[in-house]
Coordinates of C-alpha atoms in Angstrom, one line a residue:
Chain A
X1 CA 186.7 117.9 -42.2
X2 CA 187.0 113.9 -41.7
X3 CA 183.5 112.5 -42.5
X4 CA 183.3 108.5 -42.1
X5 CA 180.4 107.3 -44.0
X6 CA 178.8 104.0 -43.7
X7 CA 176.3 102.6 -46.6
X8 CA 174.7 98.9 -46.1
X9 CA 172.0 97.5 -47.8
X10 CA 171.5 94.1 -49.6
X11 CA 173.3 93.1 -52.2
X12 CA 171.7 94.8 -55.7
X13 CA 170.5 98.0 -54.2
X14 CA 173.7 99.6 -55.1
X15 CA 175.7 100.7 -51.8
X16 CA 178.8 100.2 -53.6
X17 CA 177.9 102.4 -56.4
X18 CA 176.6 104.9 -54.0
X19 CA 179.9 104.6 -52.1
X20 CA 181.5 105.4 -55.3
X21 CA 179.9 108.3 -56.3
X22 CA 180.3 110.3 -53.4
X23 CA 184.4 108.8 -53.4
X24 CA 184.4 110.2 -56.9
X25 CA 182.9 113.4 -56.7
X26 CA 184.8 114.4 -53.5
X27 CA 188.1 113.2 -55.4
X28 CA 187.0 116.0 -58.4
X29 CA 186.6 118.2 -55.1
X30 CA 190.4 117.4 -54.1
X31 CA 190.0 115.5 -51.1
X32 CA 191.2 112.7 -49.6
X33 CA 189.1 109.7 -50.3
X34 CA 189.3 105.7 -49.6
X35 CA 186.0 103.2 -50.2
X36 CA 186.3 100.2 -48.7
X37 CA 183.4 97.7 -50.0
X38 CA 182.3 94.5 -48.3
X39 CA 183.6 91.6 -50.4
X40 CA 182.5 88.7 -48.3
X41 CA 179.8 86.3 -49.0
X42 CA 177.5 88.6 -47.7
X43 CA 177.6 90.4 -50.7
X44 CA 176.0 87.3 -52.4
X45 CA 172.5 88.3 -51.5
X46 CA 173.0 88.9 -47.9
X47 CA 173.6 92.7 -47.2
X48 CA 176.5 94.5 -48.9
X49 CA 178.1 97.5 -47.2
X50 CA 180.7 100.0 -48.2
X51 CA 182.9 102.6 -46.0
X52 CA 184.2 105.9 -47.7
X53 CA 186.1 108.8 -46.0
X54 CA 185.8 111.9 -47.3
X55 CA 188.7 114.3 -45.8
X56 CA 190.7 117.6 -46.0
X57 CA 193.2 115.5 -44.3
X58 CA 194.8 112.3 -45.3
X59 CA 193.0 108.9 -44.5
X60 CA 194.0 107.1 -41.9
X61 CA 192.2 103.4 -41.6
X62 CA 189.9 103.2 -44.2
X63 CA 187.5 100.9 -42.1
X64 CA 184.3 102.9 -40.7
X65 CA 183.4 102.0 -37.1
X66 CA 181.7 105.1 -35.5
X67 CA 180.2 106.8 -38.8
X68 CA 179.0 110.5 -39.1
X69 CA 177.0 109.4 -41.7
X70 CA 175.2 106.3 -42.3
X71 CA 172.9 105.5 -45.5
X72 CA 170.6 102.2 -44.5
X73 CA 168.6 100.3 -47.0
X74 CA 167.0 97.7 -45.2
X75 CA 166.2 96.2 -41.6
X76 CA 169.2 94.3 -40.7
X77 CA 171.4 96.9 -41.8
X78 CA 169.6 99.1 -39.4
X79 CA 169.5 96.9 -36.5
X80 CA 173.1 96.1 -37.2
X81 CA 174.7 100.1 -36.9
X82 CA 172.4 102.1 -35.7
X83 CA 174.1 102.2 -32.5
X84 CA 177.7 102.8 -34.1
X85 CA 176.6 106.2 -35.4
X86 CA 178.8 108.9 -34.3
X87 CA 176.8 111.5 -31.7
X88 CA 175.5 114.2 -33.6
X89 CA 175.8 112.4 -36.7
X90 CA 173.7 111.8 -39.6
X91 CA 170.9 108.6 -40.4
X92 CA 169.2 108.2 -43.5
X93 CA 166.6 105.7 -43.9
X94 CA 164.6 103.9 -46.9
X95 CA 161.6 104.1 -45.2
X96 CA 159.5 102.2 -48.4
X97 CA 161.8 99.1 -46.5
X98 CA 162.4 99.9 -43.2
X99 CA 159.0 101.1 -41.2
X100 CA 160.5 101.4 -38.1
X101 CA 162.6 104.6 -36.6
X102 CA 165.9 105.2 -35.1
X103 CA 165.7 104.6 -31.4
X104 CA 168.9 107.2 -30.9
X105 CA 167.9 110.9 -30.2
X106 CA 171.1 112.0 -30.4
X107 CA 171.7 111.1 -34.6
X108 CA 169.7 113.2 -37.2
X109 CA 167.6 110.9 -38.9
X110 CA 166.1 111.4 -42.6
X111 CA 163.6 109.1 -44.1
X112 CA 163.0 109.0 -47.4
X113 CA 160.8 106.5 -49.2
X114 CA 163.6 106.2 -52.0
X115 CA 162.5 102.5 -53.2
X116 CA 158.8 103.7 -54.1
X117 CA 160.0 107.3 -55.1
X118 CA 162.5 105.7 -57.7
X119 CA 159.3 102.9 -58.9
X120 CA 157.0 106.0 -59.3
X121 CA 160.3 107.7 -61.5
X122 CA 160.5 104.9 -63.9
X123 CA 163.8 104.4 -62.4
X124 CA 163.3 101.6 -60.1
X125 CA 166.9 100.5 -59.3
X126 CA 168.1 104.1 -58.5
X127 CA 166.7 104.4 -54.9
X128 CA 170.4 104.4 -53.7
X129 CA 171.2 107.7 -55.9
X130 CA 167.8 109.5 -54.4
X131 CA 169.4 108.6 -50.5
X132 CA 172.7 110.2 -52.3
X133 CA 170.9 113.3 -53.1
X134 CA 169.2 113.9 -49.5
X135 CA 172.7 112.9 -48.2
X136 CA 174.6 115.6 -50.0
X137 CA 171.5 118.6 -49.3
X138 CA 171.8 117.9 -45.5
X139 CA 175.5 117.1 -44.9
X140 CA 177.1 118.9 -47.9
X141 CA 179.7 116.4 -47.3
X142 CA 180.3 116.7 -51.9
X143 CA 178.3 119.3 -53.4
X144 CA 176.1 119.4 -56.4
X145 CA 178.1 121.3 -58.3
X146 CA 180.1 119.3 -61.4
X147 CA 178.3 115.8 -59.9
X148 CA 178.1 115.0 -63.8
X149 CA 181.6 114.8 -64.2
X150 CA 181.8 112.5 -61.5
X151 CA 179.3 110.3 -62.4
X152 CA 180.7 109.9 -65.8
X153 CA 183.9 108.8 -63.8
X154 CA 181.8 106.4 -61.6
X155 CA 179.9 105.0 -64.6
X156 CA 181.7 102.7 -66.9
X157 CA 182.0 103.5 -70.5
X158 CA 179.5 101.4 -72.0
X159 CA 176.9 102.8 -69.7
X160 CA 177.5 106.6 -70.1
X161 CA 173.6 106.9 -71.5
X162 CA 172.5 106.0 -67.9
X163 CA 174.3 109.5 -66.8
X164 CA 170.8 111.4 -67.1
X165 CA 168.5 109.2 -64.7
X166 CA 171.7 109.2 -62.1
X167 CA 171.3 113.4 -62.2
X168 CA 167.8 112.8 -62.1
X169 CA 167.6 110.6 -59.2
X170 CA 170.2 112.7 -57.3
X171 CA 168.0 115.8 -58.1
X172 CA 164.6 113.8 -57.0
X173 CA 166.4 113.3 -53.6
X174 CA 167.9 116.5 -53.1
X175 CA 164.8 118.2 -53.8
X176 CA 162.8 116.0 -51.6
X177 CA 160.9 117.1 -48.3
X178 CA 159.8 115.2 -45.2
Chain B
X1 CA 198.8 114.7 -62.9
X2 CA 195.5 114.2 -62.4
X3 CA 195.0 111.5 -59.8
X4 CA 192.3 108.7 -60.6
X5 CA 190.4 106.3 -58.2
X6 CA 191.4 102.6 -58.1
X7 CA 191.4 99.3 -56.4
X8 CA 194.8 98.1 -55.1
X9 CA 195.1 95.2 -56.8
X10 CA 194.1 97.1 -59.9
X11 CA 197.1 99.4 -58.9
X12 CA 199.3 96.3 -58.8
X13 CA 198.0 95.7 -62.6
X14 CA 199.1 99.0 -64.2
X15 CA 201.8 99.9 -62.5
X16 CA 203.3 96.6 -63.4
X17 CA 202.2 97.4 -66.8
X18 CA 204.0 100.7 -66.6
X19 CA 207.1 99.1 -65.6
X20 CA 207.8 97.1 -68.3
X21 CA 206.3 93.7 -67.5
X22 CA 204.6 92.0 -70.4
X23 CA 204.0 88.7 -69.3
X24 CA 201.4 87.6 -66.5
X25 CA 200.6 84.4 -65.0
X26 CA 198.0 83.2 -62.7
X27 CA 195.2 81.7 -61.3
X28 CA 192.0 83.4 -59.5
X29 CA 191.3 83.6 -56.0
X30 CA 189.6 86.0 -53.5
X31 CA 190.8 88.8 -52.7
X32 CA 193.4 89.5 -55.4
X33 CA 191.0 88.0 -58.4
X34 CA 191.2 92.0 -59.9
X35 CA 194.8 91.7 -60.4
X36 CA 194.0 88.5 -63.1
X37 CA 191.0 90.7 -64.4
X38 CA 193.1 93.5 -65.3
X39 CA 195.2 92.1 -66.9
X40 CA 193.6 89.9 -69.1
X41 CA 191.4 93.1 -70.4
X42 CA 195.0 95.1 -70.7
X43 CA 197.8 92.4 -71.9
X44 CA 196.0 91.6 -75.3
X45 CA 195.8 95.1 -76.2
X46 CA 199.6 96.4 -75.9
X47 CA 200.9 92.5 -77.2
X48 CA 201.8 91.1 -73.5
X49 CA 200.7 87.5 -72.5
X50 CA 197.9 87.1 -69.7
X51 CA 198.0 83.3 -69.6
X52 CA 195.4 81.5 -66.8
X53 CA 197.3 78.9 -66.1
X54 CA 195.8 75.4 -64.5
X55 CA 197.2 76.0 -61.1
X56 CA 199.2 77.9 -59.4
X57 CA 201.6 75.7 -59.2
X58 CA 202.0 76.1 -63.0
X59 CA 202.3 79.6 -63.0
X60 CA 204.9 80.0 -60.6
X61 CA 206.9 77.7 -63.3
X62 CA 205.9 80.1 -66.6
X63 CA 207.3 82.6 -64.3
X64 CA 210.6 81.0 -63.6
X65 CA 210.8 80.2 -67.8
X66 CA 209.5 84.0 -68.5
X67 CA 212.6 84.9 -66.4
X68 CA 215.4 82.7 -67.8
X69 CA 214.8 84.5 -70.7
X70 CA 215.6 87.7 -69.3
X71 CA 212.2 89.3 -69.3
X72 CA 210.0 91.6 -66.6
X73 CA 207.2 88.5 -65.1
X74 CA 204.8 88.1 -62.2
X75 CA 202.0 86.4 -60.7
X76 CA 199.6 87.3 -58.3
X77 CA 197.5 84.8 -55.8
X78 CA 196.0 85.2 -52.5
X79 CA 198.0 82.7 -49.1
X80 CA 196.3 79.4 -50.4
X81 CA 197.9 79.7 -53.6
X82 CA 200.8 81.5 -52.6
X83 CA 201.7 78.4 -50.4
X84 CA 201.4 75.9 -53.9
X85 CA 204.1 78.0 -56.1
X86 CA 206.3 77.9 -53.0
X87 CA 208.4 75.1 -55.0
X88 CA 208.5 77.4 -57.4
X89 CA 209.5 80.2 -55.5
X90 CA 212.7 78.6 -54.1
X91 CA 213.4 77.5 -57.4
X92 CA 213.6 81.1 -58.8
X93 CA 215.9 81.9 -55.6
X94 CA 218.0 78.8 -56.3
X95 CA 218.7 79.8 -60.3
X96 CA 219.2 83.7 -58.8
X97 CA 215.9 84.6 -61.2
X98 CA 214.3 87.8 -60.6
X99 CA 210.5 87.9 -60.7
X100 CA 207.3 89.5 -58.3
X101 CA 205.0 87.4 -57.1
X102 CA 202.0 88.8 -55.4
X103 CA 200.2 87.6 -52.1
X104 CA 196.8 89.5 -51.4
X105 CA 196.7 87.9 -48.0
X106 CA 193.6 86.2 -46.6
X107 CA 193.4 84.9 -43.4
X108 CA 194.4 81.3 -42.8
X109 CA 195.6 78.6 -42.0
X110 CA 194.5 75.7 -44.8
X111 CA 191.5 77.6 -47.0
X112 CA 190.9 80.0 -44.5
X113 CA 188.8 82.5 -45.5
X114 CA 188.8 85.2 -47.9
X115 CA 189.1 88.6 -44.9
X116 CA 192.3 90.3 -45.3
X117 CA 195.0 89.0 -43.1
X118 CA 198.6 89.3 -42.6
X119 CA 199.3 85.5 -41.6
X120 CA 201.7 84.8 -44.1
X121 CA 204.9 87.2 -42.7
X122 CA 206.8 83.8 -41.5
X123 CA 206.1 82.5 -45.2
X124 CA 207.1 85.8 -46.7
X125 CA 210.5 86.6 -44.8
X126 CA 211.6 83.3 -43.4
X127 CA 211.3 81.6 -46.7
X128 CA 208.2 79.2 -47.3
X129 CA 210.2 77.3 -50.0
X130 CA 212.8 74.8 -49.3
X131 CA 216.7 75.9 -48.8
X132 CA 218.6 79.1 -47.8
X133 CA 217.3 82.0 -49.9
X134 CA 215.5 85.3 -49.0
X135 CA 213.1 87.5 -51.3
X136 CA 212.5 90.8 -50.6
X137 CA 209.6 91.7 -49.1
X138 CA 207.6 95.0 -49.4
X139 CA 204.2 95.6 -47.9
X140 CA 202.3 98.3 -49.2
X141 CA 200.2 100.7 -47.1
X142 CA 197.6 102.4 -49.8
X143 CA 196.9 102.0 -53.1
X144 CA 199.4 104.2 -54.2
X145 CA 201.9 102.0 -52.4
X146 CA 200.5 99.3 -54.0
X147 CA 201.4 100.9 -57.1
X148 CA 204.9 102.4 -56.4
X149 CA 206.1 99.3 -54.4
X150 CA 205.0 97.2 -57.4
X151 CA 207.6 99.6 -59.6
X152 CA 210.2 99.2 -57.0
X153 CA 209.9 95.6 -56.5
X154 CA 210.7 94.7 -60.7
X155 CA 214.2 97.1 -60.0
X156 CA 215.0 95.6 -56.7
X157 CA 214.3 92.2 -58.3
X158 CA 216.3 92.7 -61.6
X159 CA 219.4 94.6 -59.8
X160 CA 220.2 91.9 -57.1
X161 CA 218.7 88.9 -59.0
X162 CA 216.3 87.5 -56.9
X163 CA 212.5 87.5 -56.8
X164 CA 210.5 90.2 -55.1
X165 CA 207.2 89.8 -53.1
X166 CA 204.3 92.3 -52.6
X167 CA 203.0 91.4 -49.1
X168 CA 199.6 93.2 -49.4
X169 CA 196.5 91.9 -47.6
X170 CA 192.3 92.4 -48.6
X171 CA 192.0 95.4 -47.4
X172 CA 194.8 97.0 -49.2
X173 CA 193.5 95.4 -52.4
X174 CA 190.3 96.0 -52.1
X175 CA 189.8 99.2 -51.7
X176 CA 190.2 102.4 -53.9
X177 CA 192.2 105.2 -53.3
X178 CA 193.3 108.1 -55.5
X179 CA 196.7 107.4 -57.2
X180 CA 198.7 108.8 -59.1
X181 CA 200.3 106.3 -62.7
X182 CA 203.6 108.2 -64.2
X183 CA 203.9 107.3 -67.5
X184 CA 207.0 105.3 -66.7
X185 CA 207.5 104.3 -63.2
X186 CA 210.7 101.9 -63.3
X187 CA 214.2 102.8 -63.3
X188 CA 214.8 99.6 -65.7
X189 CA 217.8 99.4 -68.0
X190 CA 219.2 96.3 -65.9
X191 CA 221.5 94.2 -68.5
X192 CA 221.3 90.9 -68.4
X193 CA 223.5 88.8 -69.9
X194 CA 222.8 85.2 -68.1
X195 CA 219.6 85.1 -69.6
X196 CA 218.7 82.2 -72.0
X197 CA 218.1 83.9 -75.4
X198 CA 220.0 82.1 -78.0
X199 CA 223.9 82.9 -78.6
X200 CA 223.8 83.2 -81.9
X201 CA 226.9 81.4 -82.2
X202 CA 228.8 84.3 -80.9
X203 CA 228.7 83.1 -76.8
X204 CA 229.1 79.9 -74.9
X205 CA 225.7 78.8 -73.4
X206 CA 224.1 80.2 -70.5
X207 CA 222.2 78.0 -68.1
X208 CA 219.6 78.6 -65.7
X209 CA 219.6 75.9 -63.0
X210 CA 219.2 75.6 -59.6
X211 CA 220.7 71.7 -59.5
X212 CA 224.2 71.7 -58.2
X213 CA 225.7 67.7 -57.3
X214 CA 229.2 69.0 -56.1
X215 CA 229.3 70.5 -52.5
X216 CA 231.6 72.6 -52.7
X217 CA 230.2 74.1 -55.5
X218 CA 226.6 74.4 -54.0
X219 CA 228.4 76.0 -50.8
X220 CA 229.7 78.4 -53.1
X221 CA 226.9 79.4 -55.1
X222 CA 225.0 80.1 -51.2
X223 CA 227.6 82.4 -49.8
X224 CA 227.8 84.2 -52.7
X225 CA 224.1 85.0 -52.6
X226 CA 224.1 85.4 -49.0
X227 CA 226.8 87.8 -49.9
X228 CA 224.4 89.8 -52.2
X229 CA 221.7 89.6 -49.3
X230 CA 223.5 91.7 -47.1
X231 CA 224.4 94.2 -49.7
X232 CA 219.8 94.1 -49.9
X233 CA 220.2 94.5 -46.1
X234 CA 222.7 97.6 -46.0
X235 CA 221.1 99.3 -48.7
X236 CA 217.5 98.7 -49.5
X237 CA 216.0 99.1 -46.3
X238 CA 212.3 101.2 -46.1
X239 CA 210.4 102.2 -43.3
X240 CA 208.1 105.2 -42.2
X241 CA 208.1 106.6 -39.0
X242 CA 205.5 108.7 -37.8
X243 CA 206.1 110.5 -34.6
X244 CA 208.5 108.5 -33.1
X245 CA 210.9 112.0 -31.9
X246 CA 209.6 111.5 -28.7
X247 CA 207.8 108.8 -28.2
X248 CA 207.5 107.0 -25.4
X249 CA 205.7 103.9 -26.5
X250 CA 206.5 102.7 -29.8
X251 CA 203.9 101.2 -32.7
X252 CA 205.4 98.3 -34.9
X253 CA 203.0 98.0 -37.8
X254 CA 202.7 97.1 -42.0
X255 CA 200.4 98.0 -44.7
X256 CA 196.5 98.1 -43.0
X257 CA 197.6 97.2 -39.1
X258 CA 199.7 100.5 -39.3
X259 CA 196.8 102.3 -40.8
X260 CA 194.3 101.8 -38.4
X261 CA 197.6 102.1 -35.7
X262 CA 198.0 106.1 -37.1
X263 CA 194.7 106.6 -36.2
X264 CA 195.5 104.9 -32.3
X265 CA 198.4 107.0 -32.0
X266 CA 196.5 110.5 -33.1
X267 CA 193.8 109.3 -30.4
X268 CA 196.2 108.9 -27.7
X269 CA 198.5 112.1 -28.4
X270 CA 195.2 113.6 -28.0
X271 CA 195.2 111.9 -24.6
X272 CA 198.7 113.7 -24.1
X273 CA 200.6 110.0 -24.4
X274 CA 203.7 110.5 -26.5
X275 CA 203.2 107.4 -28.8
X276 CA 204.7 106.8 -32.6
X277 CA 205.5 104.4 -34.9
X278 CA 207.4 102.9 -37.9
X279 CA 205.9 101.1 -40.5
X280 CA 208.4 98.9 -42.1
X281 CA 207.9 99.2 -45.8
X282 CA 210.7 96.4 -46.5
X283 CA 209.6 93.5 -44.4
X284 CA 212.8 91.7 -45.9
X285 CA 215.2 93.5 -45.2
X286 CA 213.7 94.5 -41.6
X287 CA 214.6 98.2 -40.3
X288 CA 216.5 96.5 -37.6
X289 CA 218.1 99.7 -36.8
X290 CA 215.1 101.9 -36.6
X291 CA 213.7 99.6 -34.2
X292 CA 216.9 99.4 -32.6
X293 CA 217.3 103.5 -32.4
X294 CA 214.0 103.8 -31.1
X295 CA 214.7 101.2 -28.4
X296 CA 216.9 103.5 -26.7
X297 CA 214.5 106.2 -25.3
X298 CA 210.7 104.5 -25.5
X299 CA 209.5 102.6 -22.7
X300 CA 208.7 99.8 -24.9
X301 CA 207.1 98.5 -28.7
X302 CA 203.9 97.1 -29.3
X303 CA 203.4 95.0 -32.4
X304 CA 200.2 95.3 -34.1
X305 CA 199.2 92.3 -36.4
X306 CA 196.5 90.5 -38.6
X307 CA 198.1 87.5 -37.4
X308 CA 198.9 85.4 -33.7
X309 CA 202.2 87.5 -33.6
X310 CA 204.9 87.0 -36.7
X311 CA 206.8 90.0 -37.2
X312 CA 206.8 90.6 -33.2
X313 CA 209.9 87.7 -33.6
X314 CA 211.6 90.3 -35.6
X315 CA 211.2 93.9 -33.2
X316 CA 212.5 91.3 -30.7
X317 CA 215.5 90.3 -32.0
X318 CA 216.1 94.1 -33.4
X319 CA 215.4 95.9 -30.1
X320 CA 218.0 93.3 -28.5
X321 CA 214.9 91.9 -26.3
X322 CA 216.1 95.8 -24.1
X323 CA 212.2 96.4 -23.9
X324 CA 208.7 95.0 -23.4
X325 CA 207.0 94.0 -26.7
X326 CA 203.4 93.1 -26.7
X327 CA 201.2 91.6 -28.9
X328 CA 197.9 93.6 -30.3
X329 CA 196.1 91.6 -33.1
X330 CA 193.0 90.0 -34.4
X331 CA 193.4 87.2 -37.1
X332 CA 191.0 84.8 -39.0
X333 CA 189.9 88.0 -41.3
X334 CA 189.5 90.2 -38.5
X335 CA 191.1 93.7 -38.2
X336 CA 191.7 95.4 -35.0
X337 CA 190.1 98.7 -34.3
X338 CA 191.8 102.1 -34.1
X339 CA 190.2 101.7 -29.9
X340 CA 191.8 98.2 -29.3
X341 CA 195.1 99.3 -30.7
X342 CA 194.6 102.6 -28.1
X343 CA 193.8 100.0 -25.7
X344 CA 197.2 99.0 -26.2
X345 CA 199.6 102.2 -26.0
X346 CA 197.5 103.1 -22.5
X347 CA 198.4 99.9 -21.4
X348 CA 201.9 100.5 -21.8
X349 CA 202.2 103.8 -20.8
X350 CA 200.6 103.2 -17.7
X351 CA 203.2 100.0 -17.8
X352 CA 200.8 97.2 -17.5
X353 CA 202.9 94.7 -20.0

């Protein structure tokens, strides 16, 4: 297994946190990892993207240009790498932002309203770990099991209380039909 | 031990930590600015100095001070400031002071941007400061590189006194890989008895100075370093090679170039063309002979670069000019892909160079 995921979004929406959950919990998994974030100016309010590999065997370039799975948060992120997505691969799509739908027919495409799922949750800034949780039910790329040890790895010290609404989002997603 | 996740520069931090240094100066800049971060949250706590200086051009000097008195010291800056402690730098070299100094490249020339690049190999290995004088270069590949080479760098510094750089680039620093931190990762232990730390009476005063009036004298002092330069060069050489047995066309790459190159040449064995490469991990001393070894069976060596074609002087010159070298790169903050470097190795196999 090599999977090459690609997570864009604006800046704020948490694609790098999203990036690092799935880096941590496949490292607790033993794999080989690498997350790569943006660090341009683009992540100044502009759209912020992050590649992570997620491997049996070691990483070679850390940069994602054809990903098997991409997690898209808004329009231009959409527009941008829809077309890079590896054939066969995996789209999943905040459709509370983005109305429109893939044009590709060969990428499976999820849509999850994740923004207005996470406002109706009371958890308004976790739409990135909801995507998480439909990403790891249809790819199995990490698995649920032990994702709260990871997450207290991803989450720094002073924020361990925030643990629960992670799970919760994560849960919310994974248990989430089209 | 249990492997954790971490940001190269990060990596650069604790492993520096680990290997004894207590004293860091620096300034901040984009994309090495984690470096600085770490460790002014870390230095306080085990009684080391993090000191921000007011330029870089100052912290190269606390550096050189740090080091007179016989103790582990770095900075850390990204080209732009790498190119102000330059003075510095060949100051260091001129008084024989070891020291690391860090350059998280960004692309370049003047301000540049803040992309990785590797721009700065000329500055790296052909000097940048004034004078004769070498450092020893070492270009990390991952972050555990980052971390290891950081360890190695200190001992290579303190055994042939002179300063060490980590050639890293963005990439390499920004991102996090698993790594593993032993408890102590330095051989350390090196005496040294011309630092400046009072004599108590009991020694004549040692002097750090890089000044010398009489010609004969400053003639001296350079062939006795260059002297110690080629013990570097006989001994301290690193390089990886990755499936070079038989290859036919030969890779030249460092730290991310020969990342993305790995996955070029997996694409193209798959393609059934016998390609390889070797990474330097030294850029100073270069693995003149590996490149030179390989020269003798592959059809030719193509050097892949975040930069308009530095270290391609170097394969040249080591492979005796026998065999076709071409050029793949991007530069400005651009990194070629895994298909252009592909591009590459079908174009010389199919011997359109």
């Amino acid at each position: 297994m090599y999977t090459q995921i690609l997570i864009a979004g604006f800046g704020g929406q948490g694609v790098l946190f999203a990036g690092k959950v799935l880096a941590y919990k496949g490292l607790t998994e033993e794999k080989q990892i690498s997350w790569l974030p943006s660090y341009g100016p683009e992540m100044r309010g502009g759209t912020a993207n992050c590649s992570v590999i997620v491997s049996d065997t070691p990483v070679g370039s850390p940069i994602v240009h054809e990903p098997d799975i991409l997690i898209v948060m808004n329009l231009p992120s959409l527009d941008k790498y829809e077309g890079a997505v590896s054939k066969g691969g995996y789209a999943f799509v905040d459709s509370t932002l983005i109305e429109r739908k893939l044009e590709r027919t060969d990428v499976k495409a999820f849509y999850i309203p994740a923004t207005k799922m996470a406002r109706d949750l009371g958890i308004p800034t976790l739409a990135n770990m909801i995507i998480v949780g439909k990403v790891i039910k249809e790819t199995g790329v990490v698995s649920m099991d032990g994702l709260r040890d990871a997450l207290a790895k991803t989450v720094s010290a002073k924020h361990q209380d925030l643990i629960d609404i992670n799970l919760k989002a994560i849960e919310a997603g994974y248990n989430f039909k089209d | 031990m249990a492997k954790v996740l971490m940001k190269g520069n990060e990596a650069i931090a604790e492993a520096a930590i680990r290997s004894g240094c207590r004293h860091y100066f620096g300034y901040p800049i984009t994309p090495q600015t984690e470096v600085a971060a770490y460790m002014a949250k870390r230095m306080p706590k085990i009684g080391g100095t993090f000191l921000q200086a007011e330029s870089e051009i100052s912290a190269i000097n606390m550096v050189y001070g740090v080091s007179s008195a016989g103790l582990r010291v770095m900075t850390s800056s990204s080209s732009p400031g790498v190119s102000l402690k330059q003075e510095g730098i060949s100051y260091l070299a001129g008084s024989d002071l070891p020291a690391l100094i860090v350059n998280v490249q960004r692309g370049g020339p003047g301000l540049g941007g803040i992309q990785p690049s590797q721009s700065d190999y000329f500055q790296a290995t052909k000097g940048g400061g004034h004078g004769d004088y070498h450092l020893i270069v070492l270009a990390p590949a991952s972050v555990q590189e980052m971390a290891d080479l950081t360890a190695k760098a200190f001992d290579l510094s303190d055994k042939y006194r002179m300063p060490a750089m980590l050639l890293a680039d963005g990439t390499i620093g920004q991102m996090m890989e698993p790594v593993e931190l032993p408890e102590k990762m330095s051989e350390g232990g090196f005496e040294k008895p011309w630092a400046v730390t009072g004599t108590e009476n009991k020694r004549e005063h040692n002097i750090i100075n890089s000044l010398y009036l009489v010609p004969e004298q400053l003639e001296d002092k350079n062939l006795e370093r260059y002297e110690r330069y080629k013990v570097v060069e006989q001994n301290e050489v690193m390089y990886e090679e990755y499936m070079t047995d038989d290859a036919d066309v030969v890779v030249v790459a460092f730290g991310i170039a020969a990342r993305v190159s790995k996955n070029a040449i997996t694409a193209a064995r798959a393609k059934g063309i016998k390609a390889g490469l070797i990474r330097p991990i030294t850029l100073w001393p270069f693995p003149k002979e590996a490149i030179a070894k390989a020269a003798e069976r592959a059809k030719g060596f193509i050097s892949v670069e975040l930069s308009m074609g530095q270290m391609i002087d170097d394969i040249r010159l080591a492979e005796g000019c026998k065999k076709p070298v071409t050029l793949c790169n991007r530069v400005g903050g651009m990194i070629p892909s895994p298909d252009e470097v592909l591009k590459a190795i079908e174009d010389m196999e199919g011997g359109a160079f």
